[in-house]
Each structure stands twice: as C-alpha cells, then as structure tokens.
Coordinates of C-alpha atoms and ligand atoms in Angstrom, one line a residue:
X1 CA 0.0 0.0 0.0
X2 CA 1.4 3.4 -1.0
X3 CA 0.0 6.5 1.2
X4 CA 0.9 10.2 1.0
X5 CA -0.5 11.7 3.7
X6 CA -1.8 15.1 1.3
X7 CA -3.0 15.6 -2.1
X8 CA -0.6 17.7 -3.0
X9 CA 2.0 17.9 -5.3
X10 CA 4.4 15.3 -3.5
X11 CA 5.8 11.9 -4.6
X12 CA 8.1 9.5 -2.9
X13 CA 11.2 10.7 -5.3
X14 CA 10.7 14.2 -3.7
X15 CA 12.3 16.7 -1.5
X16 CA 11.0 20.3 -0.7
X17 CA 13.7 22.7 -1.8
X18 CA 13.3 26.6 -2.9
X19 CA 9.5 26.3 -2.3
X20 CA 8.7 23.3 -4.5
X21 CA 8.9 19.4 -4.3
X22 CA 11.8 18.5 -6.6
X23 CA 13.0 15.6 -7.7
X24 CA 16.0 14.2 -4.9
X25 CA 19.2 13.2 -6.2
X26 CA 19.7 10.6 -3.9
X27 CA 18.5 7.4 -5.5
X28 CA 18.5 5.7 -1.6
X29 CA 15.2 5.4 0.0
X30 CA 13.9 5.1 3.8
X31 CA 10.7 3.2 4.5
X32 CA 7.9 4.1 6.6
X33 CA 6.2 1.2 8.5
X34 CA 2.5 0.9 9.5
X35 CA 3.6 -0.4 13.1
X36 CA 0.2 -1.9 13.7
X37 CA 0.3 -4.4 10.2
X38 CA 3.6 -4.1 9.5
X39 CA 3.0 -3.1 6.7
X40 CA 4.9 -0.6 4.5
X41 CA 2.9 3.1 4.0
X42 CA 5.2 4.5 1.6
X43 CA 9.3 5.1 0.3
X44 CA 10.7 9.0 0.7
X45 CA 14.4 9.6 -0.4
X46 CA 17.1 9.3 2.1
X47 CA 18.9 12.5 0.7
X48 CA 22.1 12.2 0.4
X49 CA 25.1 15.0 0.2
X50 CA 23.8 16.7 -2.9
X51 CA 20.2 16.9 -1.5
X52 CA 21.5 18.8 1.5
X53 CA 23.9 21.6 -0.2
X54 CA 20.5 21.6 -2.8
X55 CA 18.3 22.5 0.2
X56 CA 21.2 24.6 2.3
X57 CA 21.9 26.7 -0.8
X58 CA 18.3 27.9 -1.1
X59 CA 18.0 28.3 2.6
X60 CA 21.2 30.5 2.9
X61 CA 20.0 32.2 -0.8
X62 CA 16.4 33.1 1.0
X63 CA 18.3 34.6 3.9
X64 CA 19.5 37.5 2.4
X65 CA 16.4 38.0 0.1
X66 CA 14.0 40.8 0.4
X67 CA 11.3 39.1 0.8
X68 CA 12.1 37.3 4.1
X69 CA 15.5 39.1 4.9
X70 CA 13.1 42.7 5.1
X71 CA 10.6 41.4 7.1
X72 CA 9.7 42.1 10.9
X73 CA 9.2 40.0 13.6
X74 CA 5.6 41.0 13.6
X75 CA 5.2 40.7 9.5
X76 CA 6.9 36.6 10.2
X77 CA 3.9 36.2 13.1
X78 CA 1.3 36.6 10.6
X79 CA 2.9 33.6 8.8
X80 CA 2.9 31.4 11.9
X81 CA -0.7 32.3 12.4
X82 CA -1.3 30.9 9.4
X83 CA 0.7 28.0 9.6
X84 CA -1.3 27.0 12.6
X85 CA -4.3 27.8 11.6
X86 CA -3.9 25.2 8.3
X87 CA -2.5 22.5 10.2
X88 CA -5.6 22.8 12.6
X89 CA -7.9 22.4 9.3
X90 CA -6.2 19.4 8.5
X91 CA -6.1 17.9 12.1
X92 CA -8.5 15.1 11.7
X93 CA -6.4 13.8 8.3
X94 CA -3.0 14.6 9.9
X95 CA -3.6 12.6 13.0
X96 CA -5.2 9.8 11.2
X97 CA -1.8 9.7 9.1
X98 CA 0.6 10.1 12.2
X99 CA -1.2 7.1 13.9
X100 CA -0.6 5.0 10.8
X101 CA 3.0 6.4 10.5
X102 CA 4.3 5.9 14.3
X103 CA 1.2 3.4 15.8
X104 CA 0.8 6.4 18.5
X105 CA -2.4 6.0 20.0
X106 CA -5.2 8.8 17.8
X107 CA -6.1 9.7 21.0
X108 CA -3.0 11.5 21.0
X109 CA -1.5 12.1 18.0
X110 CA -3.5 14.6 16.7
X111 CA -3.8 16.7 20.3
X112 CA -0.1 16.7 20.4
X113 CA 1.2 16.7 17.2
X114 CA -1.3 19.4 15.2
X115 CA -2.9 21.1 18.1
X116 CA -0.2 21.7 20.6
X117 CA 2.1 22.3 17.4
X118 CA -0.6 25.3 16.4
X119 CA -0.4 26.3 19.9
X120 CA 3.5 26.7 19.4
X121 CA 3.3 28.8 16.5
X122 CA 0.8 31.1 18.1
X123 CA 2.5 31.1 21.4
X124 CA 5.9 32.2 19.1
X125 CA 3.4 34.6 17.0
X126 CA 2.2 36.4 20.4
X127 CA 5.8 36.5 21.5
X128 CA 6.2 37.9 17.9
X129 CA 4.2 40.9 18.1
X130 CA 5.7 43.2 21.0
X131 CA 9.5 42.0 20.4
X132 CA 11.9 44.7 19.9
X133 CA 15.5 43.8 17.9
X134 CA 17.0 46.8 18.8
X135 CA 17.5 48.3 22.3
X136 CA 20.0 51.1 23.5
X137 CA 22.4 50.6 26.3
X138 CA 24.6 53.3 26.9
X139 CA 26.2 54.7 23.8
X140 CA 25.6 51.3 22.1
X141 CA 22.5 49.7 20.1
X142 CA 22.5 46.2 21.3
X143 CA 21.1 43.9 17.9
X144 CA 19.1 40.7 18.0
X145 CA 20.6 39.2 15.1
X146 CA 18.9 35.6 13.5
X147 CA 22.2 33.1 13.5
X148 CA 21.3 32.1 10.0
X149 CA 20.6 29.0 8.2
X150 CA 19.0 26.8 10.9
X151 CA 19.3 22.5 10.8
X152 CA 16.8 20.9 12.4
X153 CA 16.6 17.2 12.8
X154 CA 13.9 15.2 14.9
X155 CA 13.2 12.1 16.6
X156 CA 9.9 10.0 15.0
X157 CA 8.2 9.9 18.1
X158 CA 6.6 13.1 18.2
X159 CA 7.1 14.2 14.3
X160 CA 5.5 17.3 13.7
X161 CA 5.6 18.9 17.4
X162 CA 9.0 18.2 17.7
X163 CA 9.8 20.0 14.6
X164 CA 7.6 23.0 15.1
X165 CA 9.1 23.4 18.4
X166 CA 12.1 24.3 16.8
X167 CA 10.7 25.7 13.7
X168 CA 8.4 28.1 15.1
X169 CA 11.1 30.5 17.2
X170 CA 13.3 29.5 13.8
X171 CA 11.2 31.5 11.6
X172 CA 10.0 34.2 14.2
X173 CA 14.2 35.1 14.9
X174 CA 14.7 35.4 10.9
X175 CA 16.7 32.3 10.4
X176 CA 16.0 30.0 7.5
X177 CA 15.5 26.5 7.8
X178 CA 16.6 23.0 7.1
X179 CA 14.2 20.4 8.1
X180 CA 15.3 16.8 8.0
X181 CA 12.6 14.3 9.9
X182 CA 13.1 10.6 11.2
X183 CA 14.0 8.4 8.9
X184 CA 11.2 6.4 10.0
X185 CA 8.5 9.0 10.3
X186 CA 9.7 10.7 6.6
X187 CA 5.8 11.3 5.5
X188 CA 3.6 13.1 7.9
X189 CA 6.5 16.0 7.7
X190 CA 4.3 17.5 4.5
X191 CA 1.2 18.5 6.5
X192 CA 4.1 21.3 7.9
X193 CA 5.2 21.6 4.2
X194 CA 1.5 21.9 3.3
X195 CA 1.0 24.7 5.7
X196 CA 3.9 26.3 5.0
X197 CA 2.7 26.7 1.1
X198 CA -0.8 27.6 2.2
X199 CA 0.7 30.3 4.5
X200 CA 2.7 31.7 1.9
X201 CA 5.9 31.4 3.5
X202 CA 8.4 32.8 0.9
X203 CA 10.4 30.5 -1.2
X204 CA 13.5 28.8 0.4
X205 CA 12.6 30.2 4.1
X206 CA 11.8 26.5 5.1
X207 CA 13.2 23.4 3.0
X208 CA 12.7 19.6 4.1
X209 CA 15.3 16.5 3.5
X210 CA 13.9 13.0 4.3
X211 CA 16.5 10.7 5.7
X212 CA 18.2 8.7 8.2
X213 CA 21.0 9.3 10.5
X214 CA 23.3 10.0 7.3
X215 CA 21.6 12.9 5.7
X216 CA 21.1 14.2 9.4
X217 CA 25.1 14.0 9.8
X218 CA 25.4 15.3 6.5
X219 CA 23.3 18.2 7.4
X220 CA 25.4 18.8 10.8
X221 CA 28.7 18.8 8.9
X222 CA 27.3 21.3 6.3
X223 CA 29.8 24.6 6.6
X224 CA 26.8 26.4 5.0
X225 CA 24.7 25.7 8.1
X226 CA 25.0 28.1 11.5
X227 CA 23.0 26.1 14.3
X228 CA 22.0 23.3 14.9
X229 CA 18.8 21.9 16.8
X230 CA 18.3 18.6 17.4
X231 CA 15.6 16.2 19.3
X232 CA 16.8 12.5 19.3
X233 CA 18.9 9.7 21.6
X234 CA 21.8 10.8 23.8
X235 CA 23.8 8.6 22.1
X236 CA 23.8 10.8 18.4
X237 CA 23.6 14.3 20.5
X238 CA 26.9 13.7 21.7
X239 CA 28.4 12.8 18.0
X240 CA 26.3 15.8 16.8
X241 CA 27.7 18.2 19.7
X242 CA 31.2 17.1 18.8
X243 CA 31.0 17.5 14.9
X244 CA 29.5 21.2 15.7
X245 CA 32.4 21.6 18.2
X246 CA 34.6 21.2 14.9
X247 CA 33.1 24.1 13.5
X248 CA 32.6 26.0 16.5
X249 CA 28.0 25.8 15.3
X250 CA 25.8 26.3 18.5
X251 CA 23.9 23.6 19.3
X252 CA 21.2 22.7 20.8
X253 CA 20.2 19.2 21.8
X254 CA 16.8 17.7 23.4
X255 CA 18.2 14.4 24.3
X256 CA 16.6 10.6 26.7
X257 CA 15.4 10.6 30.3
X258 CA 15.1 8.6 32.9
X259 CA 12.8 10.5 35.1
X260 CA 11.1 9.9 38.5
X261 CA 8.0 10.2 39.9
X262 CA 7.9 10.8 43.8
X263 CA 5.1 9.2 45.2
X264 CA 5.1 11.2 48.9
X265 CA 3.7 9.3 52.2
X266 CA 0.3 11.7 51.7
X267 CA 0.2 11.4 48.2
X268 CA -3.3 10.8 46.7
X269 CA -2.8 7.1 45.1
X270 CA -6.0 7.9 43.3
X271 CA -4.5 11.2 41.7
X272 CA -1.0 9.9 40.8
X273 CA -3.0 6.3 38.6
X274 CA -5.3 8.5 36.9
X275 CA -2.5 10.2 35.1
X276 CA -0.4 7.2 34.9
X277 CA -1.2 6.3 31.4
X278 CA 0.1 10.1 30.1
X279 CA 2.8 10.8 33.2
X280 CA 4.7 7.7 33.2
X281 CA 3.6 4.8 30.3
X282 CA 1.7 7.8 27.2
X283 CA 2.5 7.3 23.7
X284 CA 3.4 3.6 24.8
X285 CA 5.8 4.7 27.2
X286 CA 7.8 6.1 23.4
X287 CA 8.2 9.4 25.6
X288 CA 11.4 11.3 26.5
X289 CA 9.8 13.1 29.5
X290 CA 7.9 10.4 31.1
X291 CA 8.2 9.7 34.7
X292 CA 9.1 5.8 34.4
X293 CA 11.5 5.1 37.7
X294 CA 7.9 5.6 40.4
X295 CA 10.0 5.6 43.9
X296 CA 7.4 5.6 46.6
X297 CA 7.2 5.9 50.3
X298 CA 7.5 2.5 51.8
X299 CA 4.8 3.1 53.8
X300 CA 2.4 3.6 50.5
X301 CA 4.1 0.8 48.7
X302 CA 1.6 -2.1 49.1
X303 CA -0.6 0.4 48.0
X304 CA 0.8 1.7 45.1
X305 CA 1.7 -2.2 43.5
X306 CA -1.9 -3.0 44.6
X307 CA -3.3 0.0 42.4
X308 CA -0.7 -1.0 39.6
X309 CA -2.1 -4.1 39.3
X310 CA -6.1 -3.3 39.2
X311 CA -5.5 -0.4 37.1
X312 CA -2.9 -1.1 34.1
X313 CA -5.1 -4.5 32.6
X314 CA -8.1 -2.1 32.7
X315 CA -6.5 0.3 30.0
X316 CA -7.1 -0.9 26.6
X317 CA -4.1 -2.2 24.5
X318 CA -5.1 -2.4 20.6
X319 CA -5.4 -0.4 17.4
X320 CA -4.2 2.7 17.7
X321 CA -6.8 3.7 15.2
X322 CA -9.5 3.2 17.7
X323 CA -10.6 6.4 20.2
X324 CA -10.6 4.0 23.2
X325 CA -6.8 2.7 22.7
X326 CA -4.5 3.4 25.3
X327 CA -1.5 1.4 24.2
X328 CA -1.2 0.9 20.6
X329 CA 2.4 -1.0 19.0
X330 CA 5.9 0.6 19.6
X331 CA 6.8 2.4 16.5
X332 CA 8.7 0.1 14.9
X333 CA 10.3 -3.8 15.4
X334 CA 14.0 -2.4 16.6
X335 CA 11.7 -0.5 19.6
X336 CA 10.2 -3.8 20.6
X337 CA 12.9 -6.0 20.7
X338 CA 14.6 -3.5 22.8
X339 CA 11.7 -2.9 25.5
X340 CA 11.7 -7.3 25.4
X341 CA 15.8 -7.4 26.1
X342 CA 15.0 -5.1 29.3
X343 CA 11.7 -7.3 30.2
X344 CA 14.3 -10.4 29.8
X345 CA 16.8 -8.4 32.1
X346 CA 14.5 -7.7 34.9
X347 CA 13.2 -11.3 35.5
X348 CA 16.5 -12.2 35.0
X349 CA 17.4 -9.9 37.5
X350 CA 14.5 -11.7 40.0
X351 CA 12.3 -8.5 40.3
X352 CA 8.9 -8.7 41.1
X353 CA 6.7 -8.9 37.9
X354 CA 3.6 -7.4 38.5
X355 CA 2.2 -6.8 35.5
X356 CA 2.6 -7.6 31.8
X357 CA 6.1 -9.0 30.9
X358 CA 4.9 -10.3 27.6
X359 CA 3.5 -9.7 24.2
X360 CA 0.0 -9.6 24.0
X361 CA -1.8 -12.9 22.8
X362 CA -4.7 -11.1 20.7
X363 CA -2.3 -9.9 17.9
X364 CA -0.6 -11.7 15.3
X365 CA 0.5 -8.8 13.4
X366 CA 2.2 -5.4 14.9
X367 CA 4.9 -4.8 17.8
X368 CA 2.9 -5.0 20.0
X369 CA 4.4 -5.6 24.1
X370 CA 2.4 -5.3 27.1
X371 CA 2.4 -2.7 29.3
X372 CA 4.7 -3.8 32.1
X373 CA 5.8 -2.9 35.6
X374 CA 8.7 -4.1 37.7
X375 CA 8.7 -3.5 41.2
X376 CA 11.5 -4.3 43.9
X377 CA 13.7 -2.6 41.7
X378 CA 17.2 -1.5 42.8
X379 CA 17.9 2.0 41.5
X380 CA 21.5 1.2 40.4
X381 CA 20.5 -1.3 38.2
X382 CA 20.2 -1.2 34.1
X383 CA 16.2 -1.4 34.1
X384 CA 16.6 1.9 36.4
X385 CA 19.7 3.6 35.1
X386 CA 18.7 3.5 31.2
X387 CA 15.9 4.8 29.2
X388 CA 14.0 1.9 27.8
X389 CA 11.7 4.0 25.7
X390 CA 8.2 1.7 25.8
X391 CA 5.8 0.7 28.3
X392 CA 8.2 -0.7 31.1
X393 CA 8.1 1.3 34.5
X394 CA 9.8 0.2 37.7
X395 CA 8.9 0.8 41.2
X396 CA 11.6 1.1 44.2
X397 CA 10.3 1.9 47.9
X398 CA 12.0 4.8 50.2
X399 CA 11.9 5.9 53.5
X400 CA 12.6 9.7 53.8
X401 CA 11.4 12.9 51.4
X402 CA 15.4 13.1 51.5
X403 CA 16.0 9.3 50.1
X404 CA 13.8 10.0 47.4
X405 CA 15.4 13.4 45.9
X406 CA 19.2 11.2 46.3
X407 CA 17.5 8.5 44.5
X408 CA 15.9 10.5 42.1
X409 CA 19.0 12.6 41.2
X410 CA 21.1 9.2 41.2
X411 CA 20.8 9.3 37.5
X412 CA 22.5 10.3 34.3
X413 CA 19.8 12.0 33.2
X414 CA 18.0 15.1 33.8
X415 CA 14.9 15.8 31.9
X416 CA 11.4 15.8 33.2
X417 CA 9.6 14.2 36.4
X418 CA 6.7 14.5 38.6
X419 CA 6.1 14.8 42.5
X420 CA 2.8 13.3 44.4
X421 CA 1.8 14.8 46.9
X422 CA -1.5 16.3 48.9
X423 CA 0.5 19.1 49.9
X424 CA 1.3 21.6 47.2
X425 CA 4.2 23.1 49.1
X426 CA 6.0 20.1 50.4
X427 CA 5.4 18.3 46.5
X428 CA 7.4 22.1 45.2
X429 CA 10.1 21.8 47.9
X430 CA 11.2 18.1 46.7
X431 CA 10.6 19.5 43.3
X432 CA 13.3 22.0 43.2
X433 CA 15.7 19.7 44.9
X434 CA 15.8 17.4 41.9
X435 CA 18.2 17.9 39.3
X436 CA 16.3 18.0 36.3
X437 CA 15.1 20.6 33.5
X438 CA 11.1 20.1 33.8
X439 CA 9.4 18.6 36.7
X440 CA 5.1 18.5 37.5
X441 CA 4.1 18.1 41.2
X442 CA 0.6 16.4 41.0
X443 CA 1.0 15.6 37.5
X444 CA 3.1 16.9 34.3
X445 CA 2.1 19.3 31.7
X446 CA 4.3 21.2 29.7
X447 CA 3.6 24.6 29.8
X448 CA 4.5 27.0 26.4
X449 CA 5.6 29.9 28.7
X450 CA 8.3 28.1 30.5
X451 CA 11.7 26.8 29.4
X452 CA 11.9 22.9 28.3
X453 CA 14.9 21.0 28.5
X454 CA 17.2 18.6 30.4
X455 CA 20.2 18.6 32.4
X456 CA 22.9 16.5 32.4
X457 CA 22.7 13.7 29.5
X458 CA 19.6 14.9 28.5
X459 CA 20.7 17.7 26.4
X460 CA 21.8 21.4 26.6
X461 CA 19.4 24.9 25.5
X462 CA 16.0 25.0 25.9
X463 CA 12.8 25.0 23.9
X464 CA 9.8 27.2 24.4
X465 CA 9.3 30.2 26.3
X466 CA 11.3 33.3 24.9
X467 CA 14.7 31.4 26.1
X468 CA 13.4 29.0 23.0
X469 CA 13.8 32.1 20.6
X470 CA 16.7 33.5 22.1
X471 CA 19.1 30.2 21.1
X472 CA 17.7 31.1 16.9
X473 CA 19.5 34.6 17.7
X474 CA 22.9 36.2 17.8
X475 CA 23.9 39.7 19.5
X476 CA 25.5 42.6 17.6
X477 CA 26.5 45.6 19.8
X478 CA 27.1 48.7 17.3
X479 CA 29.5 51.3 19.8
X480 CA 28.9 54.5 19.3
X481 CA 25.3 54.5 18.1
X482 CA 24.4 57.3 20.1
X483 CA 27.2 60.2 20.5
X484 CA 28.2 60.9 24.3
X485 CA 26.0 64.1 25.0
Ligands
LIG501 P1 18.1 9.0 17.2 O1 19.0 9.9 17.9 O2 18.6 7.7 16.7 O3 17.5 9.8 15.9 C1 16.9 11.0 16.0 C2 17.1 11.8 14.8 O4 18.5 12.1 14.6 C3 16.7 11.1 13.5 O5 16.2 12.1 12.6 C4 18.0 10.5 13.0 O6 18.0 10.2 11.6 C5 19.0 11.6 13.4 N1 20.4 11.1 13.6 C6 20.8 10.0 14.3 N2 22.1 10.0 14.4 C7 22.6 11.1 13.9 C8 23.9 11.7 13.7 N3 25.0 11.1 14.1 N4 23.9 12.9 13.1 C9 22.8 13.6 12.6 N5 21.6 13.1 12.8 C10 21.5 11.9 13.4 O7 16.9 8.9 18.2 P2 15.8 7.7 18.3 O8 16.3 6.6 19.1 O9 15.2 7.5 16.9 O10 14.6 8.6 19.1 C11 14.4 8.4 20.4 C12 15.2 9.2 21.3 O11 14.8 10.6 21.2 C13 15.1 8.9 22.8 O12 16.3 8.8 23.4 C14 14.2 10.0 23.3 O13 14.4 10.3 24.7 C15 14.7 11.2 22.5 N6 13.7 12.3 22.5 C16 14.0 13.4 23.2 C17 13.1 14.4 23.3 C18 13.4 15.7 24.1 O14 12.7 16.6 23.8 N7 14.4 15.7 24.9 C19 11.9 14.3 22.6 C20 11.6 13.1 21.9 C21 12.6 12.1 21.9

C-alpha cells in the first residue's frame, strides 16, 4: 500500500527545496512502516550529500532575500498564524496519518502533534508581536541578530511537534531553515510543508530533506549551516555536539530521560493512577519526558503495587486507530525487541513482575508488548539507570522525602519528572531539589511559557518560552550608536 498523507503535489522521489517538491538526487530510500500491520505506508528519499547543499543553498539564498531578509518580527507572526491555523484544518487527516506512521495512540497524536504544534506557533506569533531587535544601552545599540541558516533534525516519536518546536522560534528570529525528519517518520512532515505553502511562506525560508541518520550527519557537517537543533537519543547528541564543536556551530540538543516520579507518604494514590497512562507509560511509554522510575514511600508501597495491578489491565491495549486505545504498538520492530531485552533483564534480575512482561496474545501482526511494571527494583541497576523507551516502568520503595530526591537525582539523566503529593508546598520543595530541566508536582504538563529542557545527559538549550527564541539569535553591539551628550 502506497499512502501520501496530502493531495498535494508530493511523490516518494521528492524533496521540498526553494519552495517546491523537486526531484531528490539521492537514489536511496527510507521506508515508513504501518507499526500496527507491519505493513509498509510508503518510500521518501534518504537525501544524500547533494540533496543537502541543494536544500542549504536555497535556505542561505532566502536569507538574504527581500522578501524574508526585510521582514519584521511582527510581518513573520502573521505567517505562523497561518501556519497553525492550516495545520488545525487538516487535524483530523494529519492525526489519522501520524497514527498509521508511528502506531501512537489517535487519542493523542493529533492533540499533540497538530494542536499543541498550532499552539507553538501562536504562542511564538504572540511572543512575535511586542518584540523589539534593537535596544539602546549606553552609547551602544544592542542587535538581535537571526544566527542564520538553521538545521533541524527530529526524533519519530513526536514528528511534527518536535519539529515545530524548533521551527516556530526559527522562523520568528529570521533564520531559515533545514528540516530533516526521522527516517522512520519521513511522510507526515508535508502537513508542515503543506502549511507552509498555504501560509505563503516565501520561497526557500523552510526546505525539508527526508533521511536517516546519514543525511542528518550530512546536514550537521554542512559549513553552510550556522545552528543546529536537534531532538533525538543521547547517544547521536553527543556525536552531533562534537561535529559542531569542529566548527565552532551552536547547538542545541533535546536528548533521553530517565525520570522519577515521587510518590510522597500523603500522596493521593487515586490522583498519581489516573495520570499514569500520560505521566509515566503515554504514547506507549515512546516518551522522552515520562516519569518511568515511580520511587514511593514504603509506607504507601503495598498500596501503590496494589493500584498497579487493578488499574494497568483495565486500559485498553489495541489499534491505535480506535478512540478508546490506550497502548497501541511501539513504532517500529527495533523498539520492541529493545523494551523485550530489558523485560528479559529484569526477571532475570529476580524482580517482582507485577504486571505484563509479555507480548499480547490477541495480535498476530504489529509490535505489540504489554504494558509492564517491575517493582522491587534496585535504583543502580540497568532497568533503572537507562531509558528503555516503551511501556516498562519500575517501582523502588524509600523511606525519607530526602532518600527519594538522592534516588531520584542518582541518574544520568535530567529531563522531566513529577512529585505526588497532597501538599502543594511540600510536592514544590522536593521538586526544586531534583536535578532535572522540567518537573510537574501532581502531574506533568508542559507549559509553552516556561523553558523545556534537560540537564545532564539529556541535552543542553531550551525550547519554548522566549529562552526558546533566544538560542535562533545572535547579538550585535554597534559602539557609538548614540554620540556621548
Ligand atoms: P536518534 O538519535 O537515533 O534519531 C533522532 C534523529 O537524529 C533522526 O532524525 C535520526 O535520523 C537523526 N540522527 C541519528 N544519528 C545522527 C547523527 N549522528 N547525526 C545527525 N543526525 C542523526 O533517536 P531515536 O532513538 O530514533 O529517538 C528516540 C530518542 O529521542 C530517545 O532517546 C528520546 O528520549 C529522544 N527524545 C528526546 C526528546 C526531548 O525533547 N528531549 C523528545 C523526543 C525524543
């Protein structure tokens, strides 16, 4: 079955460079997989070095044009505006497509992908409207400058929100843009491409190369490129940081997690498994954010395993297509067999299975695991210390507010989190003891008007919130502006 996700002017042979779908030069192709049949959806190139100095040239050749290069801040809102207020039109298509691209449940996909992305480029548009480039300070005008041509490369687990996130305070600053999506979500990257044309954007401002990790590498080493932004696995953020450290190219990287959730001795156990299926196991537990180590009080601990056991068989595992789902299939095979090598590991290890451990027995077709919880689990061990990236959480008991912020920082990571708790105060004060870029207390939402990112191995800069602009810009100070009176 061949899909494309619009009925547009796009083919499988095609990039979008200069403002059109041309023909890529790359003869390669990636594959993307319907995760729930295994089926293929449909080829897009994997662009090889030609395809990105094709795309950087017209990005770096729009820079200096009049008809981006001239505009203001508050003329490059308007085209947000528009881009969001496409994408929204197409919402019910795009998420359809997105749950056959990546099997993430359509509960979600649409809700986080086209309507959180709109909310993004309005947030950025808002932001848009009352920002100055130009202030004086002393004798000097002090410039916001954009950096110039931006790369952006993405992960295939959030496709399009990942990308706006980036692409969003990208276009506000004045930069241009290369866009290169997962190689294994290559499709559902038109519906940005398609709002893009229907805003108008001009020609070149935003140009997309399909690929894998080749063409992103390609993309990184590109001398005609002057930041880099990237969403994606620890492991290729630190190759990326150290090919931009060659070229001296900021960088800035959303990288894995590992994060807790602190389950306090007056948490309300009701509260913390209602918003277990988004905090710690949503998009089948395919989330970099999600609180997957739960330490709990030990006097609550009974509890809590008891409440993990009534509650996770009660939340439906099946087609992602269907409203209802809350677990649909990892995204692709390689995701499976890697959440299976850590459910090997921990009863290996002799932890206490309480739930899933398996695949379930209703499907023959898909990658399908069940959701599955460890408990008993030592916080120095593998099934604590590394991100497994599917729907395997682990429980570990503590006995002090001050065990649980040493076990929660005894981690590589740094990146989200989430503190239970019935006293708002208390659940703040363990919160900003943890080392981490983002933590919830009673829950997790990410909030446009405050800084996302992670600390330690989970990445460097920040997205949203005007620090998420300020990364797309560089400073100019012009001495003298303004003669000594
Ligand atoms: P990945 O790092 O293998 O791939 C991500 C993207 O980078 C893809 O587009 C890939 O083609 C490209 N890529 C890979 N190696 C590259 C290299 N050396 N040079 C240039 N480009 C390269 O990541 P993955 O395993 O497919 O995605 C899951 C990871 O993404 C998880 O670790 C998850 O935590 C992380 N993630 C982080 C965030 C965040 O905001 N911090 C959000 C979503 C996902």
């Amino acid at each position: 079955m061949t899909l494309t996700p619009l009925h547009i002017d796009s083919n499988s042979n095609n990039i979008f460079v200069d403002g059109s779908w041309t023909a890529a030069h790359s003869r390669e192709r990636v594959l993307a997989i319907d995760p729930s049949t295994e089926e293929p959806i449909g080829p897009a190139p994997d662009g090889d070095g030609e395809d990105i100095d094709a795309a950087v040239g017209a990005a770096r050749a729009a820079l200096v044009r009049a008809d981006w290069a001239r505009t203001t801040p508050q003329e490059r809102a308007t085209y947000l505006r528009r881009m969001a207020d496409r994408l929204v039109e197409r919402a019910g298509e795009a998420g359809d497509f997105l749950t056959t691209e990546n099997g993430m449940p359509i509960a979600i996909t649409a809700l986080m992908n086209i309507h959180f992305g709109a909310d993004i480029l309005r947030y950025y548009a808002d932001l848009g409207d009352s920002l100055q480039l130009e202030e004086l300070r002393g004798t000097s005008l002090v410039r916001r400058e954009p950096v110039g041509v931006a790369g952006l490369i993405v992960a295939w687990n959030g496709p399009l929100m990942l990308a706006i996130a980036k692409l969003a305070p990208a276009l506000l600053s004045g930069c241009t843009v290369v866009l290169k999506p997962a190689g294994e979500t290559p499709l559902s990257v038109a519906y940005i491409i398609d709002a893009a044309i229907a805003a108008g954007l001009p020609a070149g401002v935003l140009n997309v190369v399909t690929g894998g990790r080749e063409t992103g590498a390609q993309l990184v080493a590109h001398e005609g490129v002057d930041k880099i932004a990237f969403t994606g696995s620890t492991q290729a953020g630190r190759a990326i940081a150290t090919a931009c450290a060659q070229q001296l190219k900021p960088v800035s990287l959303e990288l894995g997690g590992k994060s807790a959730a602190i389950i306090l001795d007056d948490a309300d156990m009701d509260v913390y498994l209602a918003q277990l299926p988004i905090v710690s196991m949503g998009g089948n537990g395919q989330g970099c954010v999600l609180s997957t180590r739960l330490l709990v009080a030990r006097s609550r601990y009974d509890e809590l395993r008891d409440g993990l056991r009534a509650t996770i068989p009660t939340l439906p595992v099946g087609d992602p297509h269907d409203p209802a789902t809350v677990f649909g299939p990892l995204a692709m095979e390689r995701q499976r067999d890697k959440v299976e090598d850590y459910i090997r590991l921990g009863k290996a290890e002799g932890f206490d299975l309480l739930v899933g451990g398996g695949r379930p027995a209703e499907f023959d077709k898909g990658y399908y695991v069940e959701p599955t919880v460890f408990a008993g689990v030592d916080n120095s061990s593998r099934l604590a210390q590394e991100e497994i990236f599917g729907p395997l959480i682990t429980v570990t008991p503590f006995d002090s507010d001050d065990e649980a912020i040493a076990l929660a920082n005894d981690s590589g990571y740094g990146l989200g989190g989430s503190v239970f708790s019935t006293n708002q105060e208390r659940g703040v004060e363990v919160a900003r003891q943890v080392q981490t870029g983002t933590i919830g207390v009673n829950g997790y939402q990410p909030d446009l008007n405050a800084p996302f990112g992670g600390v330690k191995q989970s990445g460097m800069g920040r997205e949203y919130g005007p620090e998420g602009l300020e990364v797309y810009f560089q400073r100019k100070s012009i001495y003298g502006a303004r003669p000594v009176s």
